[in-house]
Tab-separated table of C-alpha atoms in Angstrom:
chain	number	residue	atom	x	y	z
X	1	UNK	CA	-14.416	33.982	-3.498
X	2	UNK	CA	-13.402	33.723	0.166
X	3	UNK	CA	-17.026	33.100	1.128
X	4	UNK	CA	-17.222	30.252	-1.367
X	5	UNK	CA	-14.085	28.628	0.052
X	6	UNK	CA	-15.442	28.961	3.586
X	7	UNK	CA	-18.732	27.416	2.497
X	8	UNK	CA	-16.939	24.448	0.891
X	9	UNK	CA	-14.767	23.922	3.961
X	10	UNK	CA	-17.789	24.111	6.288
X	11	UNK	CA	-19.749	21.645	4.176
X	12	UNK	CA	-16.790	19.237	4.206
X	13	UNK	CA	-16.596	19.477	8.013
X	14	UNK	CA	-20.308	18.777	8.406
X	15	UNK	CA	-20.023	15.766	6.095
X	16	UNK	CA	-17.054	14.372	8.023
X	17	UNK	CA	-18.829	14.728	11.349
X	18	UNK	CA	-21.968	13.086	10.001
X	19	UNK	CA	-20.038	10.243	8.359
X	20	UNK	CA	-18.441	9.225	11.666
X	21	UNK	CA	-21.770	7.989	13.020
X	22	UNK	CA	-21.974	4.247	12.275
X	23	UNK	CA	-25.150	3.204	10.535
X	24	UNK	CA	-26.602	-0.195	11.446
X	25	UNK	CA	-28.084	-1.542	8.250
X	26	UNK	CA	-30.572	-4.402	7.989
X	27	UNK	CA	-27.853	-6.648	6.585
X	28	UNK	CA	-25.672	-6.166	9.662
X	29	UNK	CA	-28.612	-6.760	11.992
X	30	UNK	CA	-29.581	-10.040	10.307
X	31	UNK	CA	-25.955	-11.208	9.921
X	32	UNK	CA	-25.595	-11.501	13.696
X	33	UNK	CA	-28.260	-14.225	13.746
X	34	UNK	CA	-27.082	-16.110	10.635
X	35	UNK	CA	-23.330	-16.522	11.078
X	36	UNK	CA	-21.766	-18.714	13.718
X	37	UNK	CA	-20.161	-17.310	16.839
X	38	UNK	CA	-16.717	-18.507	15.705
X	39	UNK	CA	-16.953	-16.728	12.363
X	40	UNK	CA	-18.259	-13.602	14.054
X	41	UNK	CA	-15.362	-13.644	16.476
X	42	UNK	CA	-12.836	-14.045	13.648
X	43	UNK	CA	-14.365	-11.291	11.533
X	44	UNK	CA	-14.461	-8.873	14.461
X	45	UNK	CA	-10.677	-8.658	14.838
X	46	UNK	CA	-10.019	-4.923	14.707
X	47	UNK	CA	-6.911	-4.531	12.578
X	48	UNK	CA	-5.983	-1.031	11.389
X	49	UNK	CA	-7.620	-0.361	7.992
X	50	UNK	CA	-4.248	0.711	6.559
X	51	UNK	CA	-2.143	-2.080	8.016
X	52	UNK	CA	-0.730	-2.879	4.553
X	53	UNK	CA	0.385	0.764	4.211
X	54	UNK	CA	1.954	0.918	7.671
X	55	UNK	CA	-0.337	3.673	8.954
X	56	UNK	CA	-2.119	3.458	12.303
X	57	UNK	CA	-5.061	5.533	11.122
X	58	UNK	CA	-8.665	4.770	11.875
X	59	UNK	CA	-11.307	4.992	9.184
X	60	UNK	CA	-12.400	8.382	10.473
X	61	UNK	CA	-8.815	9.684	10.363
X	62	UNK	CA	-8.423	8.348	6.834
X	63	UNK	CA	-11.548	10.208	5.716
X	64	UNK	CA	-10.348	13.397	7.413
X	65	UNK	CA	-6.950	13.295	5.708
X	66	UNK	CA	-8.489	12.518	2.326
X	67	UNK	CA	-10.883	15.443	2.810
X	68	UNK	CA	-7.947	17.692	3.748
X	69	UNK	CA	-6.186	16.698	0.512
X	70	UNK	CA	-9.324	17.498	-1.488
X	71	UNK	CA	-9.807	20.870	0.239
X	72	UNK	CA	-6.125	21.713	-0.318
X	73	UNK	CA	-6.525	20.883	-4.009
X	74	UNK	CA	-9.637	23.078	-4.230
X	75	UNK	CA	-7.825	25.972	-2.560
X	76	UNK	CA	-4.842	25.533	-4.900
X	77	UNK	CA	-7.153	25.598	-7.915
X	78	UNK	CA	-8.788	28.773	-6.637
X	79	UNK	CA	-5.394	30.435	-6.181
X	80	UNK	CA	-4.217	29.397	-9.639
X	81	UNK	CA	-7.395	30.818	-11.155
X	82	UNK	CA	-6.559	34.278	-9.799
X	83	UNK	CA	-3.606	34.584	-12.157
X	84	UNK	CA	-5.671	35.200	-15.332
X	85	UNK	CA	-4.247	32.103	-16.992
X	86	UNK	CA	-7.254	31.847	-19.321
X	87	UNK	CA	-8.622	34.357	-21.787
X	88	UNK	CA	-12.084	34.058	-20.234
X	89	UNK	CA	-10.799	35.607	-16.998
X	90	UNK	CA	-10.668	34.264	-13.437
X	91	UNK	CA	-14.414	34.482	-12.851
X	92	UNK	CA	-15.142	31.777	-15.440
X	93	UNK	CA	-12.101	29.557	-14.910
X	94	UNK	CA	-12.301	29.456	-11.086
X	95	UNK	CA	-15.007	26.742	-10.742
X	96	UNK	CA	-13.307	24.496	-13.296
X	97	UNK	CA	-9.893	24.845	-11.692
X	98	UNK	CA	-11.328	24.244	-8.226
X	99	UNK	CA	-12.971	21.008	-9.379
X	100	UNK	CA	-9.748	19.925	-11.106
X	101	UNK	CA	-7.731	20.822	-8.002
X	102	UNK	CA	-9.992	18.773	-5.741
X	103	UNK	CA	-9.756	15.771	-8.066
X	104	UNK	CA	-5.970	16.176	-8.247
X	105	UNK	CA	-5.740	16.293	-4.434
X	106	UNK	CA	-7.734	13.069	-4.062
X	107	UNK	CA	-5.672	11.400	-6.819
X	108	UNK	CA	-2.336	12.405	-5.294
X	109	UNK	CA	-3.445	11.137	-1.873
X	110	UNK	CA	-4.420	7.756	-3.371
X	111	UNK	CA	-1.121	7.584	-5.283
X	112	UNK	CA	0.779	8.266	-2.057
X	113	UNK	CA	-1.023	5.423	-0.271
X	114	UNK	CA	-0.356	3.078	-3.202
X	115	UNK	CA	3.330	3.996	-3.167
X	116	UNK	CA	3.547	3.171	0.551
X	117	UNK	CA	1.870	-0.198	-0.028
X	118	UNK	CA	4.251	-1.083	-2.857
X	119	UNK	CA	7.263	-0.083	-0.774
X	120	UNK	CA	6.103	-2.275	2.104
X	121	UNK	CA	5.502	-5.177	-0.275
X	122	UNK	CA	9.100	-4.978	-1.499
X	123	UNK	CA	10.418	-4.652	2.045
X	124	UNK	CA	8.291	-7.570	3.221
X	125	UNK	CA	9.651	-9.794	0.462
X	126	UNK	CA	13.170	-9.034	1.671
X	127	UNK	CA	12.343	-9.672	5.341
X	128	UNK	CA	10.328	-12.870	4.943
X	129	UNK	CA	13.220	-15.405	4.539
X	130	UNK	CA	15.066	-14.057	7.581
X	131	UNK	CA	11.907	-13.952	9.706
X	132	UNK	CA	11.009	-17.527	8.767
X	133	UNK	CA	14.503	-18.777	9.616
X	134	UNK	CA	14.553	-16.921	12.948
X	135	UNK	CA	11.165	-18.421	13.821
X	136	UNK	CA	12.438	-21.891	12.940
X	137	UNK	CA	15.464	-21.387	15.207
X	138	UNK	CA	13.223	-20.399	18.111
X	139	UNK	CA	11.048	-23.465	17.600
X	140	UNK	CA	14.134	-25.671	17.283
X	141	UNK	CA	15.331	-24.315	20.632
X	142	UNK	CA	12.097	-25.486	22.236
X	143	UNK	CA	10.134	-22.237	22.363
X	144	UNK	CA	6.404	-22.213	21.763
X	145	UNK	CA	4.824	-20.631	18.716
X	146	UNK	CA	3.566	-17.696	20.742
X	147	UNK	CA	7.010	-17.092	22.224
X	148	UNK	CA	8.582	-17.214	18.753
X	149	UNK	CA	6.005	-14.772	17.417
X	150	UNK	CA	6.689	-12.370	20.279
X	151	UNK	CA	10.441	-12.588	19.630
X	152	UNK	CA	10.048	-11.767	15.940
X	153	UNK	CA	7.550	-9.004	16.737
X	154	UNK	CA	10.098	-7.408	19.054
X	155	UNK	CA	12.378	-6.612	16.115
X	156	UNK	CA	11.934	-3.810	13.589
X	157	UNK	CA	10.492	-3.986	10.093
X	158	UNK	CA	7.271	-4.722	8.252
X	159	UNK	CA	6.837	-8.262	9.614
X	160	UNK	CA	7.402	-7.049	13.164
X	161	UNK	CA	4.762	-4.357	12.671
X	162	UNK	CA	2.219	-6.873	11.356
X	163	UNK	CA	2.911	-9.397	14.116
X	164	UNK	CA	2.541	-6.636	16.690
X	165	UNK	CA	-0.946	-6.013	15.293
X	166	UNK	CA	-1.739	-9.729	15.696
X	167	UNK	CA	-0.464	-9.703	19.294
X	168	UNK	CA	-2.580	-6.633	19.990
X	169	UNK	CA	-5.590	-8.607	18.749
X	170	UNK	CA	-4.743	-11.435	21.164
X	171	UNK	CA	-4.538	-8.960	24.032
X	172	UNK	CA	-8.058	-7.863	23.074
X	173	UNK	CA	-9.281	-11.423	23.688
X	174	UNK	CA	-8.916	-13.130	20.289
X	175	UNK	CA	-7.108	-16.472	19.924
X	176	UNK	CA	-3.626	-16.290	18.418
X	177	UNK	CA	-4.417	-18.779	15.640
X	178	UNK	CA	-7.414	-16.789	14.404
X	179	UNK	CA	-5.452	-13.543	14.666
X	180	UNK	CA	-2.662	-15.000	12.506
X	181	UNK	CA	-5.095	-16.388	9.922
X	182	UNK	CA	-6.854	-13.038	9.653
X	183	UNK	CA	-3.504	-11.229	9.499
X	184	UNK	CA	-2.631	-13.211	6.373
X	185	UNK	CA	-5.604	-11.670	4.557
X	186	UNK	CA	-4.614	-8.139	5.591
X	187	UNK	CA	-0.862	-8.340	5.088
X	188	UNK	CA	1.023	-6.061	2.706
X	189	UNK	CA	1.980	-9.107	0.618
X	190	UNK	CA	-0.289	-12.108	0.028
X	191	UNK	CA	2.699	-14.494	0.145
X	192	UNK	CA	3.075	-13.759	3.851
X	193	UNK	CA	-0.262	-15.494	4.449
X	194	UNK	CA	1.485	-18.877	4.077
X	195	UNK	CA	3.871	-18.026	6.897
X	196	UNK	CA	1.129	-16.741	9.197
X	197	UNK	CA	-1.128	-19.700	8.332
X	198	UNK	CA	1.634	-22.196	9.196
X	199	UNK	CA	2.175	-20.494	12.554
X	200	UNK	CA	-1.546	-20.492	13.323
X	201	UNK	CA	-1.967	-24.174	12.459
X	202	UNK	CA	1.118	-25.154	14.452
X	203	UNK	CA	-0.175	-23.196	17.443
X	204	UNK	CA	-3.448	-25.154	17.307
X	205	UNK	CA	-2.109	-28.630	16.560
X	206	UNK	CA	1.267	-28.406	18.265
X	207	UNK	CA	2.951	-30.240	15.371
X	208	UNK	CA	6.512	-29.810	14.174
X	209	UNK	CA	6.929	-26.835	11.883
X	210	UNK	CA	10.688	-26.658	11.339
X	211	UNK	CA	10.853	-28.606	8.054
X	212	UNK	CA	7.920	-26.681	6.570
X	213	UNK	CA	9.498	-23.380	7.570
X	214	UNK	CA	12.814	-24.386	5.996
X	215	UNK	CA	11.088	-25.103	2.677
X	216	UNK	CA	9.094	-21.890	2.986
X	217	UNK	CA	12.264	-19.852	3.560
X	218	UNK	CA	13.792	-21.440	0.453
X	219	UNK	CA	10.753	-20.454	-1.628
X	220	UNK	CA	10.846	-16.909	-0.273
X	221	UNK	CA	14.532	-16.550	-1.139
X	222	UNK	CA	13.857	-17.748	-4.682
X	223	UNK	CA	11.037	-15.214	-5.012
X	224	UNK	CA	13.331	-12.497	-3.660
X	225	UNK	CA	16.039	-13.364	-6.201
X	226	UNK	CA	13.541	-13.235	-9.083
X	227	UNK	CA	12.234	-9.927	-7.824
X	228	UNK	CA	15.767	-8.500	-7.609
X	229	UNK	CA	16.523	-9.596	-11.182
X	230	UNK	CA	13.293	-8.034	-12.439
X	231	UNK	CA	13.966	-4.838	-10.475
X	232	UNK	CA	17.482	-4.672	-11.939
X	233	UNK	CA	16.055	-4.968	-15.447
X	234	UNK	CA	13.510	-2.212	-14.804
X	235	UNK	CA	16.168	0.111	-13.408
X	236	UNK	CA	18.517	-0.587	-16.310
X	237	UNK	CA	15.728	0.216	-18.752
X	238	UNK	CA	14.920	3.410	-16.855
X	239	UNK	CA	18.611	4.417	-16.888
X	240	UNK	CA	19.429	3.603	-20.519
X	241	UNK	CA	16.047	4.501	-22.004
X	242	UNK	CA	16.589	8.293	-22.025
X	243	UNK	CA	20.145	7.851	-23.315
X	244	UNK	CA	18.966	5.716	-26.223
X	245	UNK	CA	16.137	8.134	-26.906
X	246	UNK	CA	18.709	10.916	-27.343
X	247	UNK	CA	21.414	8.910	-29.126
X	248	UNK	CA	19.263	7.360	-31.849
X	249	UNK	CA	17.946	10.636	-33.352
X	250	UNK	CA	21.412	12.276	-33.169
X	251	UNK	CA	23.066	9.255	-34.797
X	252	UNK	CA	20.498	9.185	-37.583
X	253	UNK	CA	21.002	12.921	-38.132
X	254	UNK	CA	24.774	12.497	-38.517
X	255	UNK	CA	24.318	9.569	-40.881
X	256	UNK	CA	21.774	11.333	-43.047
X	257	UNK	CA	23.434	14.783	-43.087
X	258	UNK	CA	25.938	14.031	-45.902
X	259	UNK	CA	23.144	12.655	-48.089
X	260	UNK	CA	20.916	15.669	-47.414
X	261	UNK	CA	23.813	18.067	-48.071
X	262	UNK	CA	24.623	16.307	-51.359
X	263	UNK	CA	21.008	16.493	-52.490
X	264	UNK	CA	20.874	20.211	-51.685
X	265	UNK	CA	24.089	20.758	-53.677
X	266	UNK	CA	22.718	18.930	-56.673
X	267	UNK	CA	19.441	20.829	-56.449
X	268	UNK	CA	21.283	24.145	-56.299
X	269	UNK	CA	23.470	23.240	-59.293
């Protein structure tokens, strides 16, 4: 059993090492001659692959952690199989439980990432109106778009984290407008793309952005209010659902008990 676990772990390590080597396919080779230099420059902005989840992991680190979750699930399945939980004995149930454990480890890891993304989406919806208004105040005071972006990025929160990624792209040599446009496609919430797109266009054209930001902040606050009402309804249903599920059967039992008792009395007589 221990040899099998060591073999699985060694095979996983070999696969992870081999998967880190980038493979240049024919499509990537030909794409460099077909697309324009501007599009290539915009597509080459190296944002973290898990920017929407708030994790500064590379693709290799993501694969390693997913493999660790799978290996942990396989080991847990092997340990559970040693308890003779099945009539067939541990020798027959071990492979099945190891496969189920590996699948459960991968599923739990994906669920954890999804939960982080959903949490950041809710947090971003709360932060967007304030960030838009602060940006408008900076522009009204005469600051440039880049200066306003750096001021908002210096705070804490989801928007600050995303804008810091855009500023890191500019330090790598990419224009701020293209970094903001690409950030809108990678943000934790698609609605934030409007805000980033407005900033990118204003940085290029130099036009006034205060009125558009005021309307955008109003829309974000309306979306936040609708989301809060919907969240309140979901929490109320989650709170009162179990109570109703217990009260209805008990109430029906009390209402029907006298009738059942009377029928049993008549049947006995």
